[in-house]
Coordinates of C-alpha atoms in Angstrom, one line a residue:
X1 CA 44.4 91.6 -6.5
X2 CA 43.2 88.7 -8.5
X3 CA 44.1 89.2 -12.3
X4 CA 41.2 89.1 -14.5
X5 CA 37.5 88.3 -14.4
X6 CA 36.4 86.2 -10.9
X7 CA 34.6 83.6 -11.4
X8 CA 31.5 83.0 -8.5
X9 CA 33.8 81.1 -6.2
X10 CA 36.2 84.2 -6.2
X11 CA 33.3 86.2 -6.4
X12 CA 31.6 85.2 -3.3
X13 CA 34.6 85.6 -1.3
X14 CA 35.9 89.1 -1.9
X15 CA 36.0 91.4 0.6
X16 CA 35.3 88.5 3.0
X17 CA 36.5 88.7 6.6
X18 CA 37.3 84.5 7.0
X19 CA 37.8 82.8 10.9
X20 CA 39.5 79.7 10.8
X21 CA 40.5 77.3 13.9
X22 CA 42.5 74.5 13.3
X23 CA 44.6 76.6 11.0
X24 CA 47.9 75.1 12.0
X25 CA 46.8 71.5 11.2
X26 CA 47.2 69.8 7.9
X27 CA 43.7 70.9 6.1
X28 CA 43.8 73.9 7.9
X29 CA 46.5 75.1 6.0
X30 CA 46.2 74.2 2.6
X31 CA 42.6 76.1 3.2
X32 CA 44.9 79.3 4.2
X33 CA 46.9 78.4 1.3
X34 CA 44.2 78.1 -1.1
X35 CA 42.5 81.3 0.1
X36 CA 45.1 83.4 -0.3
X37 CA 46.4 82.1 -3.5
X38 CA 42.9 81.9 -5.8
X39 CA 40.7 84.2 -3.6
X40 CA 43.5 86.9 -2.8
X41 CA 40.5 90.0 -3.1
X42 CA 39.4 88.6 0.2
X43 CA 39.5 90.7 2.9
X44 CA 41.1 89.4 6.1
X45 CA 41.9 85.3 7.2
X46 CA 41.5 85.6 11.1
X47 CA 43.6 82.5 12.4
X48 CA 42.8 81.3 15.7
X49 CA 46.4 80.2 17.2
X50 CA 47.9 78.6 19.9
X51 CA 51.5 80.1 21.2
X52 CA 53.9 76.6 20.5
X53 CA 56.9 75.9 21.1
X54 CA 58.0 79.2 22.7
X55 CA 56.5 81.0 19.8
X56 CA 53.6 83.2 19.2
X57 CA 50.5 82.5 17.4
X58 CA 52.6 85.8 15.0
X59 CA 55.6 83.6 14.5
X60 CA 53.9 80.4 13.7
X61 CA 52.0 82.4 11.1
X62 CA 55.0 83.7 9.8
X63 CA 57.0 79.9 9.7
X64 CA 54.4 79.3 7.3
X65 CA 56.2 81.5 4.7
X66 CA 58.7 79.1 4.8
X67 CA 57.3 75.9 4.3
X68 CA 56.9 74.1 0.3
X69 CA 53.1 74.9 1.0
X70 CA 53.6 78.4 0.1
X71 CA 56.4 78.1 -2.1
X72 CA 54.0 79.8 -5.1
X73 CA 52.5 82.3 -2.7
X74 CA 55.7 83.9 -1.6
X75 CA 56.8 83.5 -5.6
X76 CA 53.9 84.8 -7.5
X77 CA 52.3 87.2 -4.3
X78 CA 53.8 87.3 -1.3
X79 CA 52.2 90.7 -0.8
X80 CA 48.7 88.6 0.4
X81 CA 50.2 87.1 3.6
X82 CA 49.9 90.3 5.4
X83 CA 46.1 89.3 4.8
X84 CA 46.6 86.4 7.9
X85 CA 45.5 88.2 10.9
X86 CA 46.8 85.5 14.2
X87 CA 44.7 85.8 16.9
X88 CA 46.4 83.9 20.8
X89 CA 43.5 81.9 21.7
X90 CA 42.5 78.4 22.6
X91 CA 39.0 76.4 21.5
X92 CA 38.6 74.9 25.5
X93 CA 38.3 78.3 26.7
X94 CA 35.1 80.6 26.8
X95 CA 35.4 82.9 24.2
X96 CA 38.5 81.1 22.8
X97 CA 40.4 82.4 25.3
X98 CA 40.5 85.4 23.1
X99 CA 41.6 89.2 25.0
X100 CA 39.0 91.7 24.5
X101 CA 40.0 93.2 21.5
X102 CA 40.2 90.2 19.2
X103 CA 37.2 89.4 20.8
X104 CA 35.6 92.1 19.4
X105 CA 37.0 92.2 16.3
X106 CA 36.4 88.6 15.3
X107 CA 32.5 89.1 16.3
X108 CA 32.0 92.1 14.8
X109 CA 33.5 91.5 11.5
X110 CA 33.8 87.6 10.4
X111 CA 30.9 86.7 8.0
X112 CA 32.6 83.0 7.4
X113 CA 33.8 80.8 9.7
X114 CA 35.8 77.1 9.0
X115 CA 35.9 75.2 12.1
X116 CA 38.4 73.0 11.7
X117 CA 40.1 72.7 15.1
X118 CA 39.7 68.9 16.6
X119 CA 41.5 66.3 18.3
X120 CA 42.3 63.6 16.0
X121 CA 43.9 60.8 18.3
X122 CA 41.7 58.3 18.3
X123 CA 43.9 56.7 21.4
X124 CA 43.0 60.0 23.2
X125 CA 40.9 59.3 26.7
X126 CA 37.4 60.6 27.0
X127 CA 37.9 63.5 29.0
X128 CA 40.6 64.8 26.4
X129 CA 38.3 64.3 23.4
X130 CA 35.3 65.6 25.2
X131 CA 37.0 69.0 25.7
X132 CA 38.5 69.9 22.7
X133 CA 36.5 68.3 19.9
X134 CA 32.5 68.6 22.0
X135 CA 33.3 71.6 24.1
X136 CA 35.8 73.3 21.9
X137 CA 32.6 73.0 19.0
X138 CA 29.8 74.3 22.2
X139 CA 32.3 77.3 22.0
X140 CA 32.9 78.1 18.7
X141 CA 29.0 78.0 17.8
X142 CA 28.4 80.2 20.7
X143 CA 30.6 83.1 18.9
X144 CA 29.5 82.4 16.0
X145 CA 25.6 82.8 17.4
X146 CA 27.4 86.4 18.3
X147 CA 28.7 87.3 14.6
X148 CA 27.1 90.1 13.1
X149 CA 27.5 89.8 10.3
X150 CA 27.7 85.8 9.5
X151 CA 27.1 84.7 6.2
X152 CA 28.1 80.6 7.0
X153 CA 29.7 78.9 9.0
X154 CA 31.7 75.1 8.3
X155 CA 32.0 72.4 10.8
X156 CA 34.4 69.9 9.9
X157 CA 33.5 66.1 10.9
X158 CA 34.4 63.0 10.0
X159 CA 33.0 60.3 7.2
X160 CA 33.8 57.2 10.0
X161 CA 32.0 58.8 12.9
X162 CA 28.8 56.5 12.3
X163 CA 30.2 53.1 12.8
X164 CA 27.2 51.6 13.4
X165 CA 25.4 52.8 10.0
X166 CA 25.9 50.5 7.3
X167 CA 25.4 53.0 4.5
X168 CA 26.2 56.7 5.5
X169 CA 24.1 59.1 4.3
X170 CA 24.1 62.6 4.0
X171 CA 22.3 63.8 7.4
X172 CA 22.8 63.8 10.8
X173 CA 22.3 60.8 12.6
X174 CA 20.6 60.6 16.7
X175 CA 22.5 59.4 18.7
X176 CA 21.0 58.3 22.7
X177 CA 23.7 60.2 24.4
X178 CA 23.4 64.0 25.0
X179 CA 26.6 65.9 24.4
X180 CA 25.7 68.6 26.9
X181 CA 25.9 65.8 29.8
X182 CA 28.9 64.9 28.4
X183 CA 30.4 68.3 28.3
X184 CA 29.2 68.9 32.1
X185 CA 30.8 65.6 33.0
X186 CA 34.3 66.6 31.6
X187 CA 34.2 70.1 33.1
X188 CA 34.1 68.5 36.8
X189 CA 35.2 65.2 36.6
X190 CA 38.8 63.7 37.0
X191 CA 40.3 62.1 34.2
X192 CA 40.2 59.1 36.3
X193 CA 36.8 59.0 37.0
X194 CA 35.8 59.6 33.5
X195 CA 38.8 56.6 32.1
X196 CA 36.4 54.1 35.0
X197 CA 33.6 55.4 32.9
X198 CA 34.3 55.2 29.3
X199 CA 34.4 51.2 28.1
X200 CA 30.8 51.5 29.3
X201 CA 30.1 54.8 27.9
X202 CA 31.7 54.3 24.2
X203 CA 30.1 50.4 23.9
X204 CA 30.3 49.7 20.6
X205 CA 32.1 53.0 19.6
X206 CA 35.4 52.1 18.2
X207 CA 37.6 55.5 20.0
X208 CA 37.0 58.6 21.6
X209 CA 37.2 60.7 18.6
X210 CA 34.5 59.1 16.2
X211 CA 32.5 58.8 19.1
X212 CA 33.1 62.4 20.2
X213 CA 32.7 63.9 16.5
X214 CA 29.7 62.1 16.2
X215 CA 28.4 63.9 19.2
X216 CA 30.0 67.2 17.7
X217 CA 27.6 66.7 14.8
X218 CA 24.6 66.9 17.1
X219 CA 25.5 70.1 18.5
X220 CA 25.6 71.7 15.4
X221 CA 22.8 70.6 13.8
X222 CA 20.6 71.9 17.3
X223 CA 22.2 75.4 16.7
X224 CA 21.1 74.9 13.1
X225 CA 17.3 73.7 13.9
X226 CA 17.0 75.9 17.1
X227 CA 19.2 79.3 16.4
X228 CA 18.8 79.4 12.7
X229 CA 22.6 79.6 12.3
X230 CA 23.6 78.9 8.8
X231 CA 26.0 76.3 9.8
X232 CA 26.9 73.2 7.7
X233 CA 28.8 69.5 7.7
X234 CA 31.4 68.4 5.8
X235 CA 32.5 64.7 7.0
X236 CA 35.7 63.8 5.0
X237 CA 37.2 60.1 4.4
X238 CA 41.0 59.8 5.3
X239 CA 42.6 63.2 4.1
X240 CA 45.7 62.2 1.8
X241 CA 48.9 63.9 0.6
X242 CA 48.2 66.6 -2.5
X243 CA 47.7 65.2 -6.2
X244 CA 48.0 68.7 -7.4
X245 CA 48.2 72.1 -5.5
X246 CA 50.3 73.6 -4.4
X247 CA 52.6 71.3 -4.7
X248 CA 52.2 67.0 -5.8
X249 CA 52.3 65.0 -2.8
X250 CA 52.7 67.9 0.2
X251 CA 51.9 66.6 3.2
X252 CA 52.9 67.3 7.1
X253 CA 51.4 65.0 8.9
X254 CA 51.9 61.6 10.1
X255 CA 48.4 60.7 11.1
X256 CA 46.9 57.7 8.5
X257 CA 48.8 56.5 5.4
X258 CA 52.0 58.6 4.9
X259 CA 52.8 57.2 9.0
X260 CA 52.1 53.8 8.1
X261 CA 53.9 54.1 4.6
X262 CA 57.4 55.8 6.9
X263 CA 56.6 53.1 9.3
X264 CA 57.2 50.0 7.2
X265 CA 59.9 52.0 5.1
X266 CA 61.8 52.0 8.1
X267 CA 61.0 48.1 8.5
X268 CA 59.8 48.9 12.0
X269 CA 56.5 47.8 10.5
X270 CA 56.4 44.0 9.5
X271 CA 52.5 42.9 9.4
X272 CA 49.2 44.9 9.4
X273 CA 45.5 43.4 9.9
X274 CA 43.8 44.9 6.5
X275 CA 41.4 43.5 4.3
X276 CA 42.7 43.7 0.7
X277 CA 39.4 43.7 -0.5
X278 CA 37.6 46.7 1.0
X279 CA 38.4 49.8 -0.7
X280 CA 41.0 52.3 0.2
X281 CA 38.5 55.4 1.6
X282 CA 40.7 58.6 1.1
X283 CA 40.4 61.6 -0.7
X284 CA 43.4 64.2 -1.7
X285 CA 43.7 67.3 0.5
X286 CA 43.7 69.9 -2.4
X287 CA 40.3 68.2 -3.9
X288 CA 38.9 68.2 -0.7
X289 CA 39.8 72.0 0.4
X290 CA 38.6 73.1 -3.2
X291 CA 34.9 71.3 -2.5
X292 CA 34.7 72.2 0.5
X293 CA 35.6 76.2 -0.6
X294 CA 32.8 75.5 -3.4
X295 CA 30.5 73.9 -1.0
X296 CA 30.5 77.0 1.5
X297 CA 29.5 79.2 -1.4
X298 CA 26.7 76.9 -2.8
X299 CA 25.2 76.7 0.7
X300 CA 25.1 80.5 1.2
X301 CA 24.1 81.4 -2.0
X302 CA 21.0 78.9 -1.9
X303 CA 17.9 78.7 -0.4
X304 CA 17.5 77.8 3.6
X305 CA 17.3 74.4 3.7
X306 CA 14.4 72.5 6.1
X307 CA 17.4 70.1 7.7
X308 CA 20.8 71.4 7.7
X309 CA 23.3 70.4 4.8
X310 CA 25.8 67.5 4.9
X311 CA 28.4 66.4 2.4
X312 CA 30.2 63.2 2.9
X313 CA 33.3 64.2 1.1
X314 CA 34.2 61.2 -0.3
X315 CA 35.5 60.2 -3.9
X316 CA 33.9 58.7 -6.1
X317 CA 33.4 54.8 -6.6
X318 CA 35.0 54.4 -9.5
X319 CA 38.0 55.9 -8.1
X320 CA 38.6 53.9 -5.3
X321 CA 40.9 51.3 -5.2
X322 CA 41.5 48.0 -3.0
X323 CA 43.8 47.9 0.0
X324 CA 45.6 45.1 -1.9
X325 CA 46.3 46.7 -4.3
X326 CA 47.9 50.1 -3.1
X327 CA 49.8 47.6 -1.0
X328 CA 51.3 46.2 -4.1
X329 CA 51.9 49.5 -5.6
X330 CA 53.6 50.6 -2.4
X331 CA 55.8 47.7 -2.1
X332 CA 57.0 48.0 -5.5
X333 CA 57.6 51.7 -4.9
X334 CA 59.4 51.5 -1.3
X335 CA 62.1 49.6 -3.4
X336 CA 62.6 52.6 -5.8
X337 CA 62.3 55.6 -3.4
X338 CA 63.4 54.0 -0.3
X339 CA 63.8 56.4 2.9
X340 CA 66.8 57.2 4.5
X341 CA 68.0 54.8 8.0
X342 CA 65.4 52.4 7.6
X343 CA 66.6 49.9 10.6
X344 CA 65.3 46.8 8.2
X345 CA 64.7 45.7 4.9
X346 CA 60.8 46.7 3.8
X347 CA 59.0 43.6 3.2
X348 CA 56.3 43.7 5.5
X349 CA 53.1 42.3 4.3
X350 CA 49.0 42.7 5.3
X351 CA 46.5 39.8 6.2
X352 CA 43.0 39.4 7.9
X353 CA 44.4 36.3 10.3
X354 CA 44.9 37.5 13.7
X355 CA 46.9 34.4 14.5
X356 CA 49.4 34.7 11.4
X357 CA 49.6 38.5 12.3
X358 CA 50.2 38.1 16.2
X359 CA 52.8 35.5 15.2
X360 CA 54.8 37.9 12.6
X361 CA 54.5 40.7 14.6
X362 CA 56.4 38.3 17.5
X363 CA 59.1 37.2 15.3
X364 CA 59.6 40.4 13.3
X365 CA 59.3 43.0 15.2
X366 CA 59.0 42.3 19.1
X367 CA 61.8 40.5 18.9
X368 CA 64.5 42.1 16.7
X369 CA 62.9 45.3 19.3
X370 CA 64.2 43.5 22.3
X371 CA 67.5 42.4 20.8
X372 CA 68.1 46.0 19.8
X373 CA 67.4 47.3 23.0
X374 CA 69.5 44.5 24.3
X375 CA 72.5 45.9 22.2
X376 CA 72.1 49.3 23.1
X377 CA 71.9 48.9 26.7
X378 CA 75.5 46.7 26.3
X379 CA 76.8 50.1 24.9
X380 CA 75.4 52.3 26.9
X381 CA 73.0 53.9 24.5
X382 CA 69.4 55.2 24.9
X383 CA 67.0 52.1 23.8
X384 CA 64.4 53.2 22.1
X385 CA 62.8 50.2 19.3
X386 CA 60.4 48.5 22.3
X387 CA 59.0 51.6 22.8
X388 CA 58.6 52.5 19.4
X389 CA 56.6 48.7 18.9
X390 CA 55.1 49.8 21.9
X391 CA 53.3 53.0 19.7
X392 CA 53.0 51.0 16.5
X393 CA 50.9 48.2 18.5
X394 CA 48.5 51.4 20.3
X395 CA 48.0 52.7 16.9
X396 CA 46.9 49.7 14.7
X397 CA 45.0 48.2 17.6
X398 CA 42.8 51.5 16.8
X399 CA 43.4 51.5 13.1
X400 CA 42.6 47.8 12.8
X401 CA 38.7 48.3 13.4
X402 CA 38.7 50.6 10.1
X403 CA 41.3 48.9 7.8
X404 CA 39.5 45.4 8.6
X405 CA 36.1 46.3 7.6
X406 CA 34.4 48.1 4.4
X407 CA 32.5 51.2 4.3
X408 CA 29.9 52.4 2.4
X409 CA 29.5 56.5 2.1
X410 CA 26.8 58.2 0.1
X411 CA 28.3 61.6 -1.3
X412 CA 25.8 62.5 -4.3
X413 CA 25.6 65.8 -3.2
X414 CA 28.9 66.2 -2.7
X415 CA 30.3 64.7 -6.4
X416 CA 26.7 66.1 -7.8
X417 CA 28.5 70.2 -6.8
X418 CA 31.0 69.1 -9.8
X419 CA 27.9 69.0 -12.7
X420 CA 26.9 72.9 -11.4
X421 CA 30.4 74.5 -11.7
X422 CA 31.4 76.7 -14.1
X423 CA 34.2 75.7 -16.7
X424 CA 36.3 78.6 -15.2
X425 CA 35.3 77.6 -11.3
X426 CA 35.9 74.0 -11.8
X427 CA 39.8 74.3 -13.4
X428 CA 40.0 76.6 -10.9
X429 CA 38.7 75.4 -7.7
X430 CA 39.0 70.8 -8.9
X431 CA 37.8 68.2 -6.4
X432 CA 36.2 66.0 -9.5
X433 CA 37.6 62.7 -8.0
X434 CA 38.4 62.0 -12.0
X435 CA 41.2 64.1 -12.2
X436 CA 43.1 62.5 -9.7
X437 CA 44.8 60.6 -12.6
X438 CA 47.4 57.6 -12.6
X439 CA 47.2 56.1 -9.0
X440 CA 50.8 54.9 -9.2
X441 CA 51.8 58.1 -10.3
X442 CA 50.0 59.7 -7.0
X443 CA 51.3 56.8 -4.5
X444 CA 54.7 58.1 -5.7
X445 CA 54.1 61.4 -5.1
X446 CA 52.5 60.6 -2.0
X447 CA 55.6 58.5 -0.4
X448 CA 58.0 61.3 -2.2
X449 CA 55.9 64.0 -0.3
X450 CA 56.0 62.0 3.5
X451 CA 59.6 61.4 2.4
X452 CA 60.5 65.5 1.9
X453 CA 58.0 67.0 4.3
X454 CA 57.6 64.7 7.1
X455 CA 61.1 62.8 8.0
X456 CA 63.1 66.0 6.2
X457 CA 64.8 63.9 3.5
X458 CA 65.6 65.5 0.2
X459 CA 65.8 63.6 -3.2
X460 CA 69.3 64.1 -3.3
X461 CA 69.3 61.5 -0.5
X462 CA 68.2 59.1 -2.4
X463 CA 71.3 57.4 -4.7
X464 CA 72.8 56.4 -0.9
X465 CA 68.9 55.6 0.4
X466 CA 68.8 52.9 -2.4
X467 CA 72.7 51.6 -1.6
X468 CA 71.5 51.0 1.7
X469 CA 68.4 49.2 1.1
X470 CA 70.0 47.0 -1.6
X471 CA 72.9 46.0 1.4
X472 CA 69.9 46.0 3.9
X473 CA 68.1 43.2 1.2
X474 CA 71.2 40.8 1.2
X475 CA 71.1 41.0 4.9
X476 CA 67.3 40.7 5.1
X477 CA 67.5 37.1 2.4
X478 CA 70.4 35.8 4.4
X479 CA 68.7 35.9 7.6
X480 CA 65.5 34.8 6.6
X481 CA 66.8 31.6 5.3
X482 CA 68.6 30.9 8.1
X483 CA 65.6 31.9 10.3
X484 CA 63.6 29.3 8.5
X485 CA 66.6 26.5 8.7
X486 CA 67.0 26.2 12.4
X487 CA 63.3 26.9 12.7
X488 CA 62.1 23.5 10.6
X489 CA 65.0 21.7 12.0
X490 CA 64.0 22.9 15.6
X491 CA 60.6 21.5 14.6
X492 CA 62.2 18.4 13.5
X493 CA 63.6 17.9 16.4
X494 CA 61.1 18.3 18.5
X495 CA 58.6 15.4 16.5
X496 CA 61.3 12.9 16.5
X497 CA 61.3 12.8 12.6
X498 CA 65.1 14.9 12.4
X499 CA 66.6 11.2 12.6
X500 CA 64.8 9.4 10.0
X501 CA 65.9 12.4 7.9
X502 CA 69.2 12.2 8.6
X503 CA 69.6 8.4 8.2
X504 CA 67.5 8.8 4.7
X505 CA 70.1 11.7 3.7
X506 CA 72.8 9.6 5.1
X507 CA 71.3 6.4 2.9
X508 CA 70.7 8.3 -0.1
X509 CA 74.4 9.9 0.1
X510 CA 75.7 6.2 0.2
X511 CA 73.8 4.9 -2.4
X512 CA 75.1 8.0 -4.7
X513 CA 78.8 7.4 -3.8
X514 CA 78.0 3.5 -4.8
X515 CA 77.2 4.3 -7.8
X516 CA 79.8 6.7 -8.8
X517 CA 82.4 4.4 -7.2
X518 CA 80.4 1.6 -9.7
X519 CA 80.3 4.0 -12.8
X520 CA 84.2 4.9 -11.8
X521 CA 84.8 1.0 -11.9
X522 CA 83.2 0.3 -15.1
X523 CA 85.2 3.1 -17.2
X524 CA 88.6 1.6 -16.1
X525 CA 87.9 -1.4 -17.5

């Protein structure tokens, strides 16, 4: 089905009979996307799914058709969707919850598995993480110990699971926890009992879900050491919108910069705790899906490694730039690709003080919050802002432990895959961090993509989008010098020196008229 000579990326995956969980979340389906598009002579993509919504896991597969995603699929070969074979389970479950004939078919014909099903809220509880991202993995390696005819399997982790390593390597780390005791602990106890448990349990552990990934990673490099199952790790940095494929800038998610980038767009978001020195750790999803895709294939191809192989998917330094500036860059380019019903003007702004933060987030956004909700309970509408501050405040309490520090990631054998590929495999399948090109140019894309994709609002919105946030401006000046008048005079006030002042200003006005009444005097002489 592919036209002309495969290179060994295409090559390895022909005829290939592919599991993937997770394959309804953001990486999981620009992997489907890139499978079927550059490796269409596979065999089969078995897609673990959840029913959602009212739908089944058949109709979910066949929404994707319509997404921007697979715009080029359903242009250039829509014939290779009929390759996605949805199968109704869930990753909590023994067996995946899968019905006896899936259950069969997945063991006895999948040869590669990508496990890329997780719980990513790092605000999740304990318990909630525990199942789905420690026991959901204990379940998933336990099929895969069942598959036949398994040629290598992926586990997808995370490059921030280690926050207690100043330098991550490429290699599992011990941890003093067992996850099995975990595990048993979340089959029988309460979520209560395991919330009373959990400060003490996670110490110095930023979340649940590091801490629980970082656990995950355990359990798969056992079944590596102690099963021989050719397993692997790939631990990306923050997954970002597209540079390139399919599409510049797709994204569907709201999780890590295209939510925070909406966020202050709608000028719901005045003040973040960043460093604008440390380095912005992300990597696009299209590079990372295309090493990982290379990755698998160098892995199963090579010899048996002694310890079991991990790539810190990470670009490269010279790539990376500082918080600072991308907050620069996305200032400049809120102004010119605004998005639609932003409640405020965008001018929100990032520092390292806790105090100055705390104070702007109390005049800028708690309160205005309040007033709104004030006003729409004197109309008898649904208030909403407090409760949306109320979210914002949960989710940079979490992000401010990884925006307010800097990381160091090790990823030579990750980057070093790029020297080994072929001209033909690396055009083909690109996650050279070099290619990534103008970083303006991808921030743009980037804000364009959250713009379309995420909050549903198409270019053609943007002549009015702009209208408004010049009006919204005016409003924003007016208000912000007025702010700052009765706040200094309210100061002024309150130190006694708002008298002086006015008696100087009332002196200095007198001695002016004097001496225009003088000047006045002298020229009608």
């Amino acid at each position: 089905m592919t036209e002309g000579k495969l290179n060994s990326v295409q090559e390895f995956y022909k005829d290939k009979t592919v599991f993937i969980t997770g394959g309804s979340g953001f990486m999981g389906k620009v992997l489907i996307e890139k499978l079927l598009y550059s490796c269409s002579d596979l065999k089969e993509l078995i897609v673990l799914m959840r029913p959602k919504r009212g739908k089944t896991a058949m109709q979910r597969v066949e929404d994707f058709s319509k997404l921007a995603l697979f715009k080029r699929i359903m242009e250039e070969k829509p014939e290779v969707m009929k390759k996605i074979v949805p199968v109704w389970g869930e990753i909590t479950q023994q067996d995946l919850g899968l019905n006896d004939e899936h259950l069969n078919h997945v063991v006895k014909n999948t040869q590669i598995v990508f496990h890329f099903a997780a719980s990513l809220k790092l605000e999740a509880t304990l318990k909630q993480n525990v199942l789905i991202n420690l026991t959901g993995t204990k379940h998933v390696l336990k099929m895969a110990r069942q598959m036949k005819n398994l040629v290598q399997m992926v586990h997808l982790s995370t490059a921030f699971c280690c926050e207690d390593i100043e330098v991550l390597e490429e290699r599992v780390y011990d941890h003093p926890h067992n996850p099995y005791d975990l595990i048993r602990c979340a089959e029988w106890m309460s979520e209560e009992a395991m919330a009373a448990m959990q400060p003490d349990i996670l110490g110095s552990q930023p979340n649940t879900y590091t801490y629980t990934k970082r656990l995950s990673e355990v359990l798969v490099r056992d079944q590596y050491s102690n099963e021989k199952l050719p397993v692997l790790i790939v631990r990306p940095s923050i997954v970002s919108p597209s540079f390139k494929e399919p599409v510049p800038g797709w994204v569907d998610s709201l999780n890590g910069p295209p939510g925070i980038l909406l966020a202050a767009g709608k000028g719901v978001l005045r003040s973040m705790l960043i460093n604008p020195d440390g380095l912005i750790e992300a990597i696009p999803v299209d590079a990372c899906i295309n090493g990982i895709l290379t990755l698998t294939k160098h892995v199963a191809t090579e010899k048996r490694s002694e310890e079991i192989p991990v790539f810190n998917a990470t670009i490269h330094e010279s790539r990376r730039i500082t918080n600072g500036q991308m907050f620069d860059y996305a200032k400049e380019l809120g102004d010119l690709y605004p998005v639609s019903g932003g409640l405020w003007y965008p001018d929100g702004s990032i520092t390292q003080n806790v105090y100055v933060h705390k104070v702007k987030t109390f005049f800028f956004q708690w309160l205005p919050a309040y007033f709104i909700d004030f006003m729409l309970l004197c109309f008898g509408q649904k208030r909403f802002m407090v409760y949306v501050q109320k979210r914002i405040a949960t989710g940079l309490e979490v992000l401010q432990f990884f925006t307010m520090r800097k990381w160091n990631f090790k990823s030579d054998s990750f980057n070093g895959l790029i020297a080994q590929q072929m001209p033909d495999e690396y055009d083909m399948f690109l996650f050279d961090s070099q290619y990534v090109g103008d970083d303006w140019e991808y921030l743009k894309n980037s804000m364009l993509g959250a713009r379309q994709y995420c909050v549903k609002e198409p270019l053609s919105t943007l002549p009015r989008a702009r209208l408004q946030n010049k009006i919204q401006y005016g409003v924003h000046v007016t208000c912000k010098l007025l702010f700052w008048y009765f706040f200094i005079s309210f100061l002024l006030r309150m130190t006694g020196l708002m008298d002086p002042i006015s008696d100087f200003v009332d002196s200095l006005t007198s001695a002016i008229s004097r001496n225009n009444s003088s000047i006045v005097t002298l020229n009608t002489m």
